[in-house]
PDB file of C-alpha atoms in Angstrom:
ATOM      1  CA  UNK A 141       0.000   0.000   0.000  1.00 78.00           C
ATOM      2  CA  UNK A 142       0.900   3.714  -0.752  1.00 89.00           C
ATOM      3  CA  UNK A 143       1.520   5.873   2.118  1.00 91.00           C
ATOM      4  CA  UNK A 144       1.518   9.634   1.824  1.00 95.00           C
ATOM      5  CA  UNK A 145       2.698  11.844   4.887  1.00 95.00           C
ATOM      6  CA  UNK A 146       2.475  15.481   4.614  1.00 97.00           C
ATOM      7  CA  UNK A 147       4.164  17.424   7.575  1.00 95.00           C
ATOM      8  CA  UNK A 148       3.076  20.965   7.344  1.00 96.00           C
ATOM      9  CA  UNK A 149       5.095  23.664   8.870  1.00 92.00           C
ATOM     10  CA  UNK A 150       5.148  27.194   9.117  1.00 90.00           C
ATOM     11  CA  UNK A 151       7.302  27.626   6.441  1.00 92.00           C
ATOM     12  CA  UNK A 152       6.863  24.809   4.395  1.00 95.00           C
ATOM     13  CA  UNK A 153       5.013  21.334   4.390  1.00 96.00           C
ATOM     14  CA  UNK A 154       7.041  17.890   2.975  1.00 96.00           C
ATOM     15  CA  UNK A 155       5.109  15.806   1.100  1.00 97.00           C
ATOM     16  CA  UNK A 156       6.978  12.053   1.702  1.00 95.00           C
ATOM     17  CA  UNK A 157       5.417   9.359  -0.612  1.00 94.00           C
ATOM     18  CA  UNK A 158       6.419   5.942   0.656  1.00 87.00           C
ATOM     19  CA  UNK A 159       6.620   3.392  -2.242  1.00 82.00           C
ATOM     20  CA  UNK A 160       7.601  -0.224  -2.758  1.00 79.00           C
ATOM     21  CA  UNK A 161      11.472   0.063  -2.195  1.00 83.00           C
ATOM     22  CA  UNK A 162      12.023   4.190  -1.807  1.00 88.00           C
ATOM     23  CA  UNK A 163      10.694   7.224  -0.968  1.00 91.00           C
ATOM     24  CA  UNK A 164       9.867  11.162  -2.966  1.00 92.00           C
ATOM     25  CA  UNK A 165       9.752  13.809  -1.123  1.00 94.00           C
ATOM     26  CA  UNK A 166       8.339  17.297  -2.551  1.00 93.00           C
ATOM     27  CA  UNK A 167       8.324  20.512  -1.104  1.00 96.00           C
ATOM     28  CA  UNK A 168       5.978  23.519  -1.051  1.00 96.00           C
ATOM     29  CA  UNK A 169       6.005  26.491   0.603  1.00 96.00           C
ATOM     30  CA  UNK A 170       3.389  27.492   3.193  1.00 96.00           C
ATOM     31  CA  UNK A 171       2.735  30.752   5.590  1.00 91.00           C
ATOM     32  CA  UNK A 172       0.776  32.651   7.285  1.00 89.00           C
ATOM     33  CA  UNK A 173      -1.709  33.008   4.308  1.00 94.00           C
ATOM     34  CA  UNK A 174      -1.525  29.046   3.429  1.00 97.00           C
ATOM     35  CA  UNK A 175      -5.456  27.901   3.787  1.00 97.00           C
ATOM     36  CA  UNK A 176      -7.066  24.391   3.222  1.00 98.00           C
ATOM     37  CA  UNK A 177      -7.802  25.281  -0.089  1.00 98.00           C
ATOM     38  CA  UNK A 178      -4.155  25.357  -1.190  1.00 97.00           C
ATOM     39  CA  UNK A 179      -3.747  22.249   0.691  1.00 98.00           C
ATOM     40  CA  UNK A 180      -6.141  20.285  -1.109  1.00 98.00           C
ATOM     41  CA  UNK A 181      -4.746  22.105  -4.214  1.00 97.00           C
ATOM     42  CA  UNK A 182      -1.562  20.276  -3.515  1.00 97.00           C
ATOM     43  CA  UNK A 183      -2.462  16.863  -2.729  1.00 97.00           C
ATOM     44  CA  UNK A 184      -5.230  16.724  -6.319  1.00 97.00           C
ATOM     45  CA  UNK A 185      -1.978  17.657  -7.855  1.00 96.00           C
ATOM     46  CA  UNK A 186       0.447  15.337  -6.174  1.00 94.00           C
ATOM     47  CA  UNK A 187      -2.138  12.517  -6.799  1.00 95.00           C
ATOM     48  CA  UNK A 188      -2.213  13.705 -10.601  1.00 95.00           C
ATOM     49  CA  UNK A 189       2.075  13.387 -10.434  1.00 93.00           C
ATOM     50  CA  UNK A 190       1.736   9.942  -8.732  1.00 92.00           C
ATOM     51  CA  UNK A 191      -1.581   8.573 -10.284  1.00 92.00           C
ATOM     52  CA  UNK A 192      -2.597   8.104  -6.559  1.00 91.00           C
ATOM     53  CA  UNK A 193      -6.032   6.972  -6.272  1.00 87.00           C
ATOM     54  CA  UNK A 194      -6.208   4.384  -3.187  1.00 89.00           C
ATOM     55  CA  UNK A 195      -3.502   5.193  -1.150  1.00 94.00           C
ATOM     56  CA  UNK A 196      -3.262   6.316   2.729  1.00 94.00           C
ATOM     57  CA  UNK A 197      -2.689   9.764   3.709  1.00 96.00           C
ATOM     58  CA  UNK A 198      -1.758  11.342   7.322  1.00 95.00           C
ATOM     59  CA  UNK A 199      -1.311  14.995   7.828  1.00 97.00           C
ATOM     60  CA  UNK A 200       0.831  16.545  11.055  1.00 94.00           C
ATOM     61  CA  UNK A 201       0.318  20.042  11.419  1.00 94.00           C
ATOM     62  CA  UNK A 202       1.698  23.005  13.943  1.00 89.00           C
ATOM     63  CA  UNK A 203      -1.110  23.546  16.808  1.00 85.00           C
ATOM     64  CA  UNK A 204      -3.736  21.840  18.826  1.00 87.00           C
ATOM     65  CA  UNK A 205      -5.425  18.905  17.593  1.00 89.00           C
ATOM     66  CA  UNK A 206      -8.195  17.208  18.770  1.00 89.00           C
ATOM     67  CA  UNK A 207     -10.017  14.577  17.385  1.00 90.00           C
ATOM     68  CA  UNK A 208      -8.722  14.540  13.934  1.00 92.00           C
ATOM     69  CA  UNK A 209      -9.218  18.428  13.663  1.00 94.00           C
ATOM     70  CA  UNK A 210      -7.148  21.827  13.843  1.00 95.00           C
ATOM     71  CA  UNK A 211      -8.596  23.133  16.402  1.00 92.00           C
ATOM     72  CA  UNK A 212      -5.890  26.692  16.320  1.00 89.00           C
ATOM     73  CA  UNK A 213      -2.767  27.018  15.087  1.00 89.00           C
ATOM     74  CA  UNK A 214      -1.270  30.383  15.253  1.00 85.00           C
ATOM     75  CA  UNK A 215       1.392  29.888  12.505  1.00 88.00           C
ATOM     76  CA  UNK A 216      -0.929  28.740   9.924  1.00 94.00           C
ATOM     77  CA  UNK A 217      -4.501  30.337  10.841  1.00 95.00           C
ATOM     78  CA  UNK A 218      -5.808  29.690   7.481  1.00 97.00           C
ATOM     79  CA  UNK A 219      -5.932  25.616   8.489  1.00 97.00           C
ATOM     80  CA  UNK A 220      -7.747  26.120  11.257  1.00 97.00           C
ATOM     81  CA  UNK A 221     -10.664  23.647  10.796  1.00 97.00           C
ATOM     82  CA  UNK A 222      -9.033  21.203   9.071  1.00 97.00           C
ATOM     83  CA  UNK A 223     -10.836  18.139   9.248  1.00 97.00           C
ATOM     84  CA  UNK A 224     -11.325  14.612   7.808  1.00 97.00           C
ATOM     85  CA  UNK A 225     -14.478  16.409   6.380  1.00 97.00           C
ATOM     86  CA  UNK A 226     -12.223  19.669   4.967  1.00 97.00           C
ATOM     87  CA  UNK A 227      -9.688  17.440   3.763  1.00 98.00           C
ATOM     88  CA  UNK A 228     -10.400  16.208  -0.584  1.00 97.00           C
ATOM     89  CA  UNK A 229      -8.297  13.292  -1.361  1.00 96.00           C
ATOM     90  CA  UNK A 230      -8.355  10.137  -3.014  1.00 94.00           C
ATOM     91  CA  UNK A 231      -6.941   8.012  -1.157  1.00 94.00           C
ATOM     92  CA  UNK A 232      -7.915   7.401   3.025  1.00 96.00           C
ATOM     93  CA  UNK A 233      -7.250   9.567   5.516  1.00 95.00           C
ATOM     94  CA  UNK A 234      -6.159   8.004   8.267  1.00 94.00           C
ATOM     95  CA  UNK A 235      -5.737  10.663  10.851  1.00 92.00           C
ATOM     96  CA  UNK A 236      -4.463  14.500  11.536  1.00 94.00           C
ATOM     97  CA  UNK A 237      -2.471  14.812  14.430  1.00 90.00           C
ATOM     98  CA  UNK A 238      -0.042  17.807  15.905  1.00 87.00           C
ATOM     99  CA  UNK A 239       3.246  17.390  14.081  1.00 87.00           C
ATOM    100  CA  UNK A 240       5.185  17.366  17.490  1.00 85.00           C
ATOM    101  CA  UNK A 241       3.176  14.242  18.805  1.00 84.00           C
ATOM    102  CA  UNK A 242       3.715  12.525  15.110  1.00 86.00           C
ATOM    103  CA  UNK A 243       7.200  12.979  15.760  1.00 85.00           C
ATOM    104  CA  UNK A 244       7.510  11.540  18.971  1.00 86.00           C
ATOM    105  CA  UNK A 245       5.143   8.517  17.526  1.00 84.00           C
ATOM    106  CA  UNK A 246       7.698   7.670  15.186  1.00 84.00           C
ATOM    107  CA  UNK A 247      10.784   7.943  17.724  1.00 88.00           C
ATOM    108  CA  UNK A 248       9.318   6.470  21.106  1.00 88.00           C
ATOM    109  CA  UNK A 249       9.749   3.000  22.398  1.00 92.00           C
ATOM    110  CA  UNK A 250       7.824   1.368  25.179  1.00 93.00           C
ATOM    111  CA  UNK A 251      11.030   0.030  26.982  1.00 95.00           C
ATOM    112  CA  UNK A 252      11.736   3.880  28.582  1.00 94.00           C
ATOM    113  CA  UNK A 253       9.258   4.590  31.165  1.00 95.00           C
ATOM    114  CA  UNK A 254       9.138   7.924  29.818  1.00 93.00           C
ATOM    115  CA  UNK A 255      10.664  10.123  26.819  1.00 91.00           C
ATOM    116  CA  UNK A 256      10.139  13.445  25.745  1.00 87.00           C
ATOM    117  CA  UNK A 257      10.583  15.201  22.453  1.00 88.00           C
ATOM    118  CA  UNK A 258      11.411  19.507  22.298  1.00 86.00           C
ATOM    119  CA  UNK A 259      11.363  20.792  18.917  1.00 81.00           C
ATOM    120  CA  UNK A 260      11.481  24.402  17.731  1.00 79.00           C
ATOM    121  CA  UNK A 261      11.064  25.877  14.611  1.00 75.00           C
ATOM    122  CA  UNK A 262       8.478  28.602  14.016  1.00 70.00           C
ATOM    123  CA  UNK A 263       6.982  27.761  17.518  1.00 74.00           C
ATOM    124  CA  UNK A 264       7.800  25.174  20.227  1.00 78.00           C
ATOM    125  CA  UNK A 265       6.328  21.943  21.002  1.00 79.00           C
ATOM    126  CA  UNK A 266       7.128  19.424  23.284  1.00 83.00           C
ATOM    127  CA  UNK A 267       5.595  15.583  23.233  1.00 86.00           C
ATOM    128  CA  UNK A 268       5.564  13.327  26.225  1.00 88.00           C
ATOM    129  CA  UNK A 269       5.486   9.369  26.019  1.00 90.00           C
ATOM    130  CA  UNK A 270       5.204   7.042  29.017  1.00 93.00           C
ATOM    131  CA  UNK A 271       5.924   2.983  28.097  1.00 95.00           C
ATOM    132  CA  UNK A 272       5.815   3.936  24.405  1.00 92.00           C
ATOM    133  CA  UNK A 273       2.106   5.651  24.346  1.00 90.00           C
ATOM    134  CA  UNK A 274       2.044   9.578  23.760  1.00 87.00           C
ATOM    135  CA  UNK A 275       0.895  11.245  26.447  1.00 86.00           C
ATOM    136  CA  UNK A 276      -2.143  13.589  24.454  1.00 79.00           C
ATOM    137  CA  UNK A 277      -3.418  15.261  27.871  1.00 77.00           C
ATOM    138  CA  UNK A 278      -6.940  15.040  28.880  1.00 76.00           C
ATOM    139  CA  UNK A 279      -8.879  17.101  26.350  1.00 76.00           C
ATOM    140  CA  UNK A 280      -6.164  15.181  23.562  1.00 72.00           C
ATOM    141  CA  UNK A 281      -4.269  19.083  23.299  1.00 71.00           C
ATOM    142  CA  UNK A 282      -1.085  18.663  24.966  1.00 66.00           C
ATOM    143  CA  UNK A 283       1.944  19.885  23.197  1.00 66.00           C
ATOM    144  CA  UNK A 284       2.513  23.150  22.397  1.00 66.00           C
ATOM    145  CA  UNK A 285       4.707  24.851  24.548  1.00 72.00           C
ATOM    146  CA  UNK A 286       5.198  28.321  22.606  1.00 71.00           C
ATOM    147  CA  UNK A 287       1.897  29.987  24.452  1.00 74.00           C
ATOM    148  CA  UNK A 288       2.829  29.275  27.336  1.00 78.00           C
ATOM    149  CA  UNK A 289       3.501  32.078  29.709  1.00 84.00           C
ATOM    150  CA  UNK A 290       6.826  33.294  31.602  1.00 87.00           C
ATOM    151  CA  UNK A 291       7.254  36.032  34.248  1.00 90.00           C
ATOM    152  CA  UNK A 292      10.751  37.660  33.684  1.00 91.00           C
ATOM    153  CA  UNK A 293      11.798  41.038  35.480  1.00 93.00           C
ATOM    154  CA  UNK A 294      11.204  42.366  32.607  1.00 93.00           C
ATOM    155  CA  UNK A 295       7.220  41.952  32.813  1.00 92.00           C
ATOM    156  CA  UNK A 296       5.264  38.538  31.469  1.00 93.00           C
ATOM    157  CA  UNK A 297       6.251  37.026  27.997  1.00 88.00           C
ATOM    158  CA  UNK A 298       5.204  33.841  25.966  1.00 83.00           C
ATOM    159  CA  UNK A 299       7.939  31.349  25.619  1.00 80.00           C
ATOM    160  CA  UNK A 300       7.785  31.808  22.124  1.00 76.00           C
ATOM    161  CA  UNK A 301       9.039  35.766  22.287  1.00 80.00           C
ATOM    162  CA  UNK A 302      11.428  34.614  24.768  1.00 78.00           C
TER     163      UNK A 302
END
């Protein structure tokens, strides 16, 4: 089976198409003006390139997820509300998560009682595992660690302007 992973940032998304013996990879950039449209723009024509048609797609995008939709992402406001129902593909998508809790998905391993997983780019998210499961938080929004805020002498700042 065909697997299609798109990892959209806020400067770009990598499409990663995962074929019988290797992998393509295409880039496009994104921004603050980047809406679903465009995103749905790119897979019809990615699916055109690759003559995709029953494949399986997953999406990780900046923000807070729940349930299989954007709920806000400040980097990329024009996604907010992307959804299995916002989403036009051919092939089946199999979920939308936060890109920070994909990651740690693909790196954590149920032998270490618990991992965690910082990355920064244009904001910062951190992913906890315990035993190998992602720890999602109990509304399924934990993760982004750029809003958060910080007293300094200096008066009160997000993380992110720190």
């Amino acid at each position: 089976m065909q697997i299609l992973t798109i990892d959209v940032g806020g400067t770009k998304a990598l499409f990663e198409l995962h074929l019988a013996g290797h992998t393509e990879q295409y880039k496009i950039p994104t921004g603050e003006g980047f809406k679903i449209e465009e995103l749905n723009n790119q897979i019809a024509a990615f699916e055109r390139d690759y003559d995709l048609q029953h494949y399986q797609l997953a999406i990780a995008v900046p923000g807070l997820v729940q349930n299989n939709r954007l709920v806000s992402c400040k980097s990329l406001p024009g996604l907010n509300g992307l959804s299995f129902d916002t989403v036009k593909t051919q092939g089946e998508l199999k979920f939308i998560c936060n890109d920070i809790d994909a990651g740690m998905q693909a790196t954590c391993d149920a032998k270490y009682a618990c991992e965690l997983l910082v990355m920064c780019g244009t904001g910062i998210g951190m992913s906890i595992a315990f035993n190998g499961q992602v720890f999602t938080g109990a509304t399924g929004v934990a993760g982004e660690l750029g809003p958060c805020r910080v007293m300094t002498e200096s008066g009160e700042f997000s993380l992110e302007q720190l």
